[in-house]
XYZ file of C-alpha atoms in Angstrom:
685
model
C 19.787 13.275 -24.554
C 16.572 15.199 -25.240
C 16.496 13.827 -28.783
C 16.757 10.277 -27.451
C 13.855 10.834 -25.086
C 11.855 12.359 -27.951
C 12.595 9.363 -30.194
C 11.558 6.948 -27.467
C 8.248 8.835 -27.030
C 7.602 8.810 -30.791
C 8.245 5.064 -30.860
C 5.890 4.615 -27.909
C 3.137 6.594 -29.693
C 3.571 4.436 -32.829
C 3.237 1.217 -30.788
C 0.143 2.601 -29.032
C -1.575 3.486 -32.319
C -0.725 0.064 -33.766
C -1.929 -1.962 -30.793
C -4.593 0.123 -29.061
C -6.174 2.367 -31.719
C -9.305 4.179 -30.448
C -8.461 3.210 -26.822
C -5.907 5.947 -26.169
C -6.302 9.628 -25.493
C -4.117 12.666 -24.884
C -4.565 13.450 -21.204
C -4.128 17.229 -21.589
C -7.343 17.312 -23.680
C -9.215 15.643 -20.835
C -7.984 18.319 -18.430
C -9.064 21.064 -20.875
C -12.697 19.952 -21.147
C -13.118 18.373 -17.729
C -12.841 21.712 -16.038
C -15.953 22.951 -17.858
C -18.132 19.838 -18.167
C -19.349 17.854 -15.198
C -19.455 14.549 -17.029
C -17.657 11.385 -15.854
C -14.015 11.207 -17.018
C -14.602 7.894 -18.732
C -17.442 9.302 -20.902
C -15.348 12.287 -21.879
C -12.289 10.231 -22.754
C -14.284 7.816 -24.867
C -15.477 10.729 -27.034
C -11.955 12.175 -27.183
C -10.597 8.748 -28.193
C -13.120 8.712 -31.056
C -12.561 12.257 -32.373
C -9.045 13.234 -31.335
C -6.788 10.243 -31.864
C -4.871 11.874 -34.760
C -1.380 13.415 -34.726
C -2.381 16.515 -36.648
C -2.912 19.524 -34.319
C -5.644 21.120 -36.493
C -7.589 17.825 -36.586
C -7.257 17.557 -32.785
C -8.589 21.125 -32.388
C -11.514 20.264 -34.615
C -12.101 17.042 -32.662
C -12.136 18.904 -29.318
C -14.704 21.386 -30.681
C -16.804 18.438 -31.885
C -16.716 16.798 -28.447
C -17.678 20.086 -26.747
C -20.597 20.497 -29.185
C -21.805 16.898 -28.650
C -21.683 17.371 -24.873
C -23.501 20.721 -25.074
C -26.259 19.448 -27.375
C -26.803 15.891 -26.233
C -25.680 15.424 -22.639
C -28.745 15.225 -20.419
C -28.663 17.263 -17.243
C -31.174 15.887 -14.732
C -32.774 19.321 -14.240
C -33.386 19.688 -17.986
C -35.019 16.289 -18.527
C -38.495 17.710 -19.233
C -37.120 20.299 -21.659
C -35.427 17.523 -23.667
C -38.583 15.380 -23.701
C -40.516 18.417 -25.003
C -37.874 18.979 -27.687
C -38.125 15.291 -28.655
C -41.924 15.610 -29.013
C -41.620 18.721 -31.201
C -38.927 17.359 -33.490
C -40.034 13.752 -33.535
C -36.428 12.582 -32.929
C -33.429 13.589 -30.761
C -30.049 12.179 -29.760
C -29.147 12.024 -26.037
C -26.137 10.967 -23.915
C -27.321 9.196 -20.778
C -26.722 6.182 -18.586
C -28.917 3.264 -19.733
C -29.805 0.194 -17.682
C -31.727 -2.676 -19.317
C -33.880 -5.214 -17.491
C -35.950 -8.162 -18.723
C -39.697 -7.820 -18.097
C -40.629 -11.485 -17.577
C -44.405 -10.877 -17.743
C -44.179 -9.365 -21.224
C -41.097 -11.354 -22.311
C -39.390 -8.205 -23.548
C -36.449 -5.975 -22.642
C -37.005 -2.491 -21.175
C -34.548 0.371 -20.841
C -34.255 2.867 -18.007
C -32.659 6.315 -18.533
C -30.781 7.600 -15.454
C -30.794 11.421 -16.016
C -33.792 11.575 -18.329
C -35.915 9.773 -15.751
C -37.639 7.449 -18.272
C -38.555 3.873 -17.391
C -40.048 0.997 -19.322
C -38.858 2.103 -22.797
C -38.923 -0.971 -25.108
C -35.494 -1.889 -26.517
C -34.547 -4.376 -29.197
C -33.100 -7.687 -28.032
C -29.917 -7.254 -30.062
C -28.492 -4.543 -27.742
C -28.464 -6.417 -24.394
C -27.242 -9.523 -26.241
C -24.402 -7.584 -27.837
C -23.542 -5.339 -24.864
C -24.107 -7.469 -21.766
C -23.031 -4.641 -19.427
C -26.380 -2.965 -20.101
C -27.860 -5.695 -17.935
C -25.251 -5.402 -15.137
C -25.516 -1.955 -13.651
C -25.862 -0.032 -16.938
C -23.506 1.966 -19.179
C -23.345 5.417 -20.709
C -24.650 5.478 -24.292
C -25.436 7.803 -27.185
C -29.069 7.015 -28.018
C -31.157 8.158 -30.982
C -34.782 8.459 -29.805
C -37.982 8.688 -31.867
C -41.316 10.090 -30.622
C -44.344 8.605 -32.248
C -47.811 8.933 -30.617
C -50.497 6.795 -32.255
C -54.048 7.559 -31.181
C -55.343 4.044 -31.844
C -52.534 2.298 -30.024
C -53.536 3.367 -26.515
C -52.207 0.194 -24.955
C -48.644 1.155 -25.738
C -47.096 2.441 -22.512
C -44.774 4.997 -24.086
C -44.635 6.744 -27.452
C -40.813 6.891 -27.185
C -38.826 4.358 -29.253
C -35.095 3.648 -29.389
C -33.869 3.846 -32.981
C -30.160 3.319 -32.398
C -27.905 2.861 -29.376
C -24.078 3.191 -29.231
C -22.243 2.549 -25.960
C -19.831 5.311 -24.865
C -18.165 3.096 -22.314
C -16.402 -0.022 -23.331
C -19.265 -2.460 -23.800
C -16.906 -5.396 -23.355
C -13.172 -5.842 -23.161
C -11.250 -8.377 -25.178
C -8.652 -9.456 -22.631
C -6.735 -11.476 -25.244
C -6.266 -8.311 -27.301
C -4.786 -6.607 -24.237
C -2.363 -9.479 -23.652
C -1.270 -9.440 -27.269
C -0.823 -5.642 -27.126
C 1.262 -5.910 -23.927
C 3.900 -7.995 -25.764
C 4.819 -4.994 -27.939
C 6.073 -3.001 -24.906
C 8.999 -3.377 -22.514
C 8.392 -3.527 -18.750
C 9.359 0.125 -18.208
C 7.250 1.325 -21.165
C 4.219 -0.547 -19.879
C 4.588 0.827 -16.332
C 4.875 4.363 -17.801
C 1.765 3.734 -19.911
C -0.249 2.586 -16.864
C 0.842 5.655 -14.890
C -0.057 7.998 -17.766
C -3.445 6.299 -17.951
C -4.195 7.400 -14.377
C -2.939 10.893 -15.233
C 0.630 10.823 -13.781
C 3.774 11.807 -15.663
C 6.369 9.017 -15.088
C 9.384 10.890 -16.447
C 9.506 13.108 -13.299
C 9.020 10.198 -10.868
C 11.661 7.960 -9.303
C 11.576 4.255 -10.107
C 10.472 3.222 -6.614
C 7.679 5.829 -6.567
C 6.309 4.341 -9.806
C 5.926 0.959 -8.096
C 4.266 2.562 -5.073
C 1.727 4.276 -7.358
C 1.077 0.924 -9.044
C 0.501 -0.606 -5.597
C -2.478 1.768 -5.234
C -4.119 -0.129 -8.101
C -3.832 -3.524 -6.378
C -7.315 -3.349 -4.736
C -8.795 -2.864 -8.202
C -7.218 -6.031 -9.680
C -7.425 -8.286 -6.608
C -10.587 -9.485 -4.870
C -10.848 -8.899 -1.098
C -7.571 -7.032 -0.877
C -7.104 -4.762 2.158
C -4.768 -1.843 1.688
C -3.721 1.039 3.879
C -1.890 4.210 2.854
C -1.054 6.958 5.296
C 1.084 9.892 4.320
C 1.317 13.685 3.994
C -1.450 15.762 2.383
C -1.800 16.328 -1.392
C -0.072 13.136 -2.555
C -3.198 12.024 -4.442
C -4.150 9.157 -2.096
C -7.859 9.146 -2.900
C -7.695 10.456 -6.502
C -7.460 7.028 -8.147
C -10.459 5.613 -6.302
C -12.648 8.656 -6.889
C -11.940 9.820 -10.433
C -10.364 7.021 -12.375
C -12.334 3.905 -11.729
C -16.088 3.749 -12.192
C -15.957 0.535 -10.133
C -14.817 2.002 -6.825
C -16.562 4.234 -4.280
C -15.069 6.725 -1.837
C -16.734 6.898 1.590
C -15.880 10.451 2.573
C -15.885 11.643 6.122
C -15.735 8.097 7.444
C -19.259 8.069 9.012
C -20.993 4.856 8.025
C -23.384 2.156 9.219
C -23.318 -1.619 8.961
C -26.523 -1.487 6.856
C -24.924 0.901 4.375
C -21.620 -0.960 4.169
C -22.681 -4.609 4.409
C -26.367 -5.516 4.545
C -29.649 -3.736 5.184
C -31.844 -6.236 6.998
C -34.987 -4.120 6.636
C -34.772 -3.842 2.871
C -32.931 -7.137 2.375
C -30.378 -5.455 0.144
C -26.614 -5.882 0.110
C -24.530 -2.796 0.987
C -21.519 -1.160 -0.688
C -19.243 -4.230 -0.486
C -21.635 -6.159 -2.742
C -22.071 -3.384 -5.322
C -18.535 -2.092 -5.825
C -15.127 -3.599 -6.553
C -13.407 -1.375 -4.068
C -14.636 0.599 -1.033
C -12.268 3.385 0.068
C -12.435 5.160 3.418
C -11.093 8.654 3.095
C -9.557 10.262 6.214
C -9.267 7.188 8.422
C -9.106 9.313 11.545
C -12.830 10.004 11.161
C -14.048 6.413 10.572
C -16.938 5.879 12.878
C -19.613 3.177 12.910
C -22.941 4.158 14.341
C -23.351 0.482 15.328
C -21.224 -1.038 18.074
C -20.519 -4.215 16.122
C -19.302 -2.383 12.989
C -15.582 -3.015 13.513
C -16.229 -6.685 14.388
C -18.224 -7.326 11.182
C -15.548 -5.488 9.241
C -12.856 -7.742 10.740
C -14.856 -10.823 9.782
C -15.297 -9.529 6.231
C -11.634 -8.509 5.818
C -10.451 -11.968 6.858
C -12.873 -14.161 4.919
C -14.651 -12.038 2.315
C -18.013 -12.884 3.878
C -20.167 -11.633 6.761
C -23.212 -12.923 8.599
C -26.276 -10.736 9.005
C -29.577 -12.085 10.235
C -30.064 -15.693 9.168
C -27.721 -15.937 6.260
C -24.117 -15.484 5.368
C -23.260 -13.176 2.462
C -20.082 -13.214 0.412
C -18.669 -10.252 -1.495
C -15.444 -9.516 -3.326
C -14.926 -5.793 -2.677
C -11.467 -4.669 -1.551
C -11.098 -2.347 1.449
C -8.835 0.681 1.237
C -7.965 3.007 4.128
C -6.288 6.328 3.299
C -5.462 9.156 5.668
C -2.945 11.787 6.714
C 0.045 11.502 9.005
C 0.540 14.676 10.988
C 4.022 14.056 12.434
C 7.151 12.925 10.686
C 7.645 9.185 10.275
C 10.667 9.142 12.587
C 8.611 10.633 15.409
C 5.769 8.152 14.851
C 8.150 5.210 14.851
C 9.742 6.317 18.115
C 6.654 7.361 20.023
C 3.771 5.251 18.780
C 3.008 3.170 15.677
C 2.423 3.921 12.005
C -1.256 3.117 12.544
C -1.554 6.045 14.944
C -3.991 8.101 12.724
C -6.635 5.337 12.904
C -9.411 5.743 15.507
C -8.460 3.955 18.778
C -10.916 1.048 18.328
C -9.038 0.155 15.113
C -5.542 1.582 15.554
C -4.762 -0.436 18.670
C -6.726 -3.590 17.729
C -4.026 -5.978 16.520
C -6.618 -8.431 15.158
C -7.989 -5.697 12.856
C -4.563 -4.444 11.733
C -3.301 -7.980 11.076
C -5.938 -8.240 8.334
C -4.388 -5.377 6.355
C -2.416 -6.975 3.511
C -0.387 -4.013 2.369
C 0.821 -0.699 3.825
C 2.033 1.807 1.225
C 4.573 4.270 2.692
C 2.733 7.449 1.623
C 5.604 9.631 2.916
C 7.802 8.400 0.025
C 5.400 9.751 -2.633
C 6.107 13.407 -3.543
C 3.507 16.143 -3.072
C 1.962 16.579 -6.509
C 2.711 19.701 -8.511
C 1.479 20.558 -12.037
C 4.523 18.881 -13.672
C 3.522 15.556 -12.092
C 0.395 15.385 -14.288
C 0.858 14.117 -17.816
C -0.033 15.711 -21.161
C 0.881 12.577 -23.069
C -1.073 9.599 -24.366
C -2.546 7.004 -22.018
C -5.401 4.484 -22.097
C -8.937 5.821 -22.003
C -9.878 5.657 -18.339
C -12.811 3.424 -19.096
C -10.717 0.912 -20.997
C -8.219 0.840 -18.135
C -10.981 0.357 -15.534
C -12.614 -2.391 -17.554
C -9.540 -4.502 -18.244
C -8.491 -4.074 -14.614
C -11.912 -5.348 -13.641
C -11.606 -8.239 -16.071
C -8.226 -9.180 -14.558
C -9.901 -9.703 -11.148
C -11.123 -13.014 -12.546
C -7.586 -14.332 -13.141
C -5.342 -15.779 -10.439
C -1.551 -15.547 -10.259
C -1.133 -16.106 -6.525
C 0.908 -19.280 -7.056
C 3.295 -17.592 -9.519
C 6.110 -17.362 -6.990
C 6.170 -21.146 -6.349
C 7.958 -21.773 -9.633
C 11.186 -20.030 -8.555
C 10.890 -19.262 -4.806
C 9.308 -20.267 -1.549
C 8.720 -18.098 1.488
C 10.770 -18.164 4.720
C 9.549 -19.747 7.972
C 8.828 -16.403 9.675
C 5.715 -15.831 7.540
C 2.532 -17.160 9.085
C -0.646 -17.965 7.138
C -1.925 -14.382 7.030
C 1.456 -13.066 5.896
C 1.610 -15.700 3.159
C -1.890 -14.865 1.868
C -1.030 -11.137 1.838
C 2.245 -11.635 -0.050
C 0.649 -13.997 -2.581
C -2.176 -11.527 -3.254
C 0.303 -8.721 -3.841
C 2.532 -10.798 -6.103
C -0.566 -11.868 -8.085
C -1.839 -8.273 -8.300
C 1.479 -6.815 -9.504
C 1.800 -9.544 -12.151
C -1.717 -8.766 -13.440
C -0.829 -5.086 -13.720
C 2.691 -5.271 -15.151
C 2.711 -8.685 -16.902
C -0.931 -9.361 -17.819
C 0.287 -11.713 -20.561
C 1.855 -13.905 -17.850
C 5.362 -13.595 -19.360
C 8.064 -12.598 -16.883
C 11.573 -13.696 -15.902
C 12.812 -14.919 -12.545
C 14.498 -11.526 -11.867
C 11.264 -9.661 -12.608
C 9.345 -11.910 -10.259
C 11.994 -11.434 -7.548
C 11.607 -7.638 -7.798
C 7.843 -7.967 -7.231
C 8.326 -10.463 -4.397
C 10.767 -8.167 -2.519
C 8.342 -5.258 -2.710
C 5.407 -7.422 -1.594
C 7.327 -8.771 1.406
C 8.305 -5.238 2.403
C 4.704 -3.936 2.186
C 3.491 -6.711 4.457
C 6.448 -6.526 6.829
C 5.602 -2.869 7.474
C 2.251 -4.024 8.896
C 3.916 -6.784 10.939
C 6.564 -4.436 12.401
C 3.845 -2.193 13.785
C 1.926 -5.187 15.124
C 5.061 -6.245 16.978
C 5.160 -2.794 18.598
C 1.542 -3.010 19.645
C 1.184 -6.705 20.434
C 4.692 -7.642 21.635
C 5.808 -11.254 21.546
C 2.792 -12.556 19.684
C 4.187 -10.982 16.517
C 7.924 -11.486 17.094
C 8.496 -13.231 13.732
C 9.057 -10.223 11.470
C 12.279 -11.285 9.787
C 10.674 -11.962 6.412
C 12.668 -13.851 3.843
C 12.327 -15.848 0.643
C 14.340 -18.850 -0.526
C 15.517 -19.545 -4.052
C 14.319 -23.005 -5.184
C 17.521 -23.657 -7.179
C 20.332 -22.392 -4.975
C 18.450 -22.629 -1.607
C 19.866 -19.211 -0.765
C 17.753 -17.321 1.807
C 17.398 -13.561 1.309
C 15.936 -11.235 3.957
C 13.783 -8.205 3.194
C 13.864 -5.172 5.514
C 11.679 -2.070 5.772
C 13.568 1.116 4.770
C 12.225 3.406 7.539
C 13.215 0.946 10.298
C 16.762 0.840 9.109
C 16.724 -2.721 10.507
C 19.919 -4.552 11.164
C 22.127 -1.450 11.014
C 22.209 -0.379 14.649
C 24.718 -2.944 15.816
C 27.269 -3.162 12.986
C 28.850 -6.358 11.762
C 32.522 -7.012 12.426
C 34.867 -5.762 15.164
C 34.355 -2.210 16.482
C 37.069 0.096 17.846
C 38.362 -0.504 21.405
C 36.107 1.221 23.938
C 32.909 0.856 21.828
C 30.106 -1.444 23.086
C 26.336 -1.837 22.602
C 23.712 -2.593 25.229
C 19.970 -3.332 24.897
C 17.559 -2.437 27.728
C 14.485 -0.394 28.710
C 14.784 3.342 28.080
C 13.159 6.112 30.039
C 9.933 5.858 28.030
C 9.546 2.179 28.952
C 10.323 1.029 25.384
C 13.249 -1.295 24.707
C 16.062 0.157 22.621
C 19.752 0.015 21.681
C 22.374 2.241 23.320
C 25.938 2.812 22.153
C 28.844 3.581 24.521
C 32.160 4.996 23.219
C 35.168 5.802 25.418
C 38.544 7.524 25.167
C 41.606 7.430 27.471
C 44.094 10.296 27.990
C 47.122 10.791 30.287
C 45.879 12.485 33.471
C 45.140 11.927 37.124
C 42.060 9.689 37.270
C 39.201 11.979 36.152
C 36.050 10.484 34.636
C 33.994 12.632 32.249
C 30.625 11.720 30.719
C 28.780 13.194 27.751
C 25.326 12.446 26.350
C 23.551 11.896 29.705
C 22.272 15.478 30.189
C 20.853 15.804 33.699
C 19.642 12.184 33.991
C 20.495 11.361 37.642
C 19.895 7.558 37.444
C 22.112 7.176 34.392
C 24.894 9.250 35.984
C 24.766 7.148 39.138
C 25.041 3.941 37.100
C 28.123 5.220 35.246
C 29.697 6.313 38.598
C 29.037 2.813 39.954
C 31.045 1.349 37.064
C 34.035 3.699 37.557
C 34.092 3.144 41.325
C 33.938 -0.641 40.796
C 36.876 -0.365 38.387
C 38.891 1.667 40.927
C 38.306 -0.983 43.590
C 38.636 -4.117 41.433
C 40.669 -3.047 38.385
C 43.752 -5.004 39.447
C 41.689 -8.236 39.554
C 40.820 -7.744 35.890
C 44.294 -6.717 34.682
C 47.422 -5.243 36.199
C 47.799 -2.820 33.289
C 44.547 -0.920 34.036
C 45.316 2.382 35.771
C 42.647 4.628 37.298
C 45.116 7.120 38.779
C 47.470 8.093 35.887
C 44.827 8.196 33.150
C 41.652 10.237 32.450
C 38.605 8.579 30.863
C 35.888 10.165 28.697
C 32.676 8.254 28.017
C 29.970 9.153 25.475
C 26.465 7.637 25.690
C 24.097 7.537 22.669
C 20.414 6.702 22.660
C 20.179 5.264 19.107
C 16.374 5.116 18.863
C 15.423 8.254 20.768
C 13.446 6.456 23.501
C 15.156 8.101 26.477
C 18.396 6.999 28.143
C 18.459 3.745 30.099
C 19.606 3.641 33.722
C 21.188 0.166 33.261
C 24.606 1.403 32.343
C 26.994 0.122 35.025
C 28.011 -3.147 33.321
C 28.313 -1.795 29.729
C 30.297 1.207 31.094
C 32.683 -1.135 32.959
C 33.259 -3.245 29.808
C 33.818 -0.114 27.639
C 36.344 1.289 30.192
C 38.280 -1.994 30.348
C 38.208 -2.247 26.539
C 39.841 1.188 26.054
C 42.248 0.741 29.010
C 43.543 -2.562 27.603
C 43.245 -1.311 23.962
C 41.310 -4.486 23.201
C 38.082 -4.345 21.129
C 34.914 -6.140 22.257
C 33.682 -9.149 20.247
C 31.870 -8.071 17.002
C 28.048 -7.828 16.651
C 27.530 -8.294 20.407
C 24.779 -6.904 22.658
C 25.341 -6.667 26.453
C 22.376 -7.486 28.708
C 22.061 -7.379 32.495
C 23.481 -5.087 35.149
C 25.824 -5.020 38.222
C 25.570 -3.287 41.598
C 28.416 -1.438 43.362
C 29.496 -4.638 45.083
C 29.530 -6.559 41.790
C 26.270 -8.477 42.307
C 24.776 -9.354 38.899
C 21.161 -8.372 38.088
C 19.207 -10.224 35.404
C 17.595 -8.705 32.309
C 13.827 -7.885 32.438
C 11.393 -9.159 29.746
C 14.032 -11.391 28.219
C 11.980 -12.451 25.159
C 11.197 -8.880 24.092
C 14.770 -7.721 24.746
C 16.188 -10.571 22.614
C 13.746 -9.685 19.848
C 15.127 -6.128 19.789
C 18.677 -7.572 19.742
C 17.745 -9.610 16.659
C 16.147 -6.640 14.871
C 19.179 -4.486 15.600
C 21.608 -6.925 14.035
C 23.204 -8.571 17.109
C 24.676 -12.045 16.521
C 26.050 -12.664 20.073
C 24.406 -11.825 23.365
C 26.180 -11.494 26.717
C 23.741 -12.681 29.422
C 23.899 -12.927 33.229
C 23.682 -16.551 34.455
C 20.644 -15.505 36.552
C 18.685 -15.040 33.275
C 19.152 -18.722 32.323
C 15.901 -19.596 34.115
C 13.960 -17.227 31.768
C 15.150 -18.894 28.561
C 12.083 -21.146 28.626
C 9.824 -18.083 27.995
C 11.586 -17.277 24.729
C 10.478 -18.898 21.407
C 12.993 -21.521 20.310
C 13.602 -19.883 16.867
C 14.567 -16.666 18.647
C 17.030 -18.368 21.001
C 18.512 -20.205 18.025
C 19.269 -16.890 16.258
C 22.110 -16.008 18.667
C 25.261 -17.266 20.167
C 24.388 -16.830 23.902
C 27.352 -16.209 26.248
C 26.621 -16.424 30.020
C 28.698 -14.640 32.681
C 28.950 -15.429 36.436
C 30.376 -12.136 37.744
C 31.332 -8.621 36.631
C 34.970 -9.696 35.961
C 33.769 -12.741 34.043
C 31.548 -10.455 31.920
C 34.559 -8.259 31.031
C 36.713 -11.279 30.042
C 33.989 -12.806 27.877
C 33.054 -9.506 26.235
C 36.678 -8.879 25.225
C 37.167 -12.484 24.143
C 39.810 -13.264 26.822
C 39.495 -16.820 28.086
């Protein structure tokens, strides 16, 4: 087995050298040097890619020493700028590593270079460099530059005696996207995913398949314009690592304190903020996000929806993606039962459904393992800079309509949901199939994941905003077979609470308000033994209201049992009833009718109709009481998997408040009295 894995790795290395020579690096070498040199990862890896791309260990050792020496001799530290300039003057020439930005001086019709760490401005540079490496003109790149120092007494007009003899970019000066697409064809899907993960420093062989996709989802904001992503999960799962270390095109706003001027537009200086300068703006620790301006969240909402914002007299557009990462302090189960998954957000965001609706994707951070040393790779991956650049290049391509060829989306997705899903599908295709070659099955896999990531947002919105967001049953339809497939969210366990098919006699399900005020599903199970008419209850604890309701049911049965069936005995049999609160929201007090139906079901040894939820209640005299908040209760019935709903006739007047699609999802059965409810629940006409 080990040999096979070894062979596969060897094969992978061969393919990498054939297709991406000079653009790959062994990630353990990066770790080795990075700890001692405070130079950007992408600069370091470029040098390692140049000197250490061999297989021979001794050559690699030599290469690493070379890189260390180059960094020690030539890397400019800002505090040593004057020392280096003095050295340059003494020697007459010197080589430096620095970040160079070139601008065109229109008055002189010539190009001038600016050195970031060295602090030089206005150094003349030959026209060939900005023409050849256009990134020098757009924000600058790291270069190795050979400088000459030549002071001529007569030539006093010359602004600087420093000349640029030769310039070599250390970052990728430009990326040939066609080369990448051609290289992608040499790898299988799984190999390519592993290669991407190794490029960001992860070791895929110790990760589960689903986790790999979740880690890829973190890269979506880097390949998609105006993509809003949220990831909340436990500590040390590497949520902010990608945005801070890997990509030179994203910025991490730590601490969360920010202003509208800093983020969007400074009206005093007339300069655009972070969203105009970076591809991706990440807010670390969402709990601390705080705008010093009152309108910060409003402008952010506007920007997240449309990719533009209005400040002063004009409207500005930008393409930066927004990422929100933070920690969840409780377990997911607790959060789902007590509040929502957006709980860590500050209140002005975490309860604002309009803000949360603009989030396209929610990565379940609790599914990603806490990183240990074995999770970080020592194998070959792309140079970080190459990865960042081709990812940036892919932002220009669009694959949002890719799903239309094979599928179309179900009717529960509104416009925002559709945009979110299309962006995700497009983003995943760019990452995994940049050559645009994929099968229907591969597209379906991406589509399922995208629908799930968006549904997670919608499920929480439904919790916070109620009926406005009732349509969470996301599905997609195959264009050939017209088969509709539904996608659920794993942590909700949707559709499993009320099982399909016929249950055992004595088992029924009811849906009503629990003690906490939330609506949930409750299961009742009963047993009958020979005895003398005792009635025992378990699962109610010391809940007085619930106990009274179950007593009401037993007393009603004693008084009216013969009207239901002559074979029901409340004197020669003992009954045991167990109550279960399936969602942990506190026991309901509306238990008289479901208890009566469960008792009759076990007494007659007749199971209730399958996939049925019981709504409504009866009093001691048998008066029927209608269900509260019918629309919300029916929504919970749908989410829990109910197909039939038993309703009191008094609730018929409320049907008009329920969306038509929701009513159409069930077979509604109305009852006129307690006895009628029992007959209909057990399917006796």
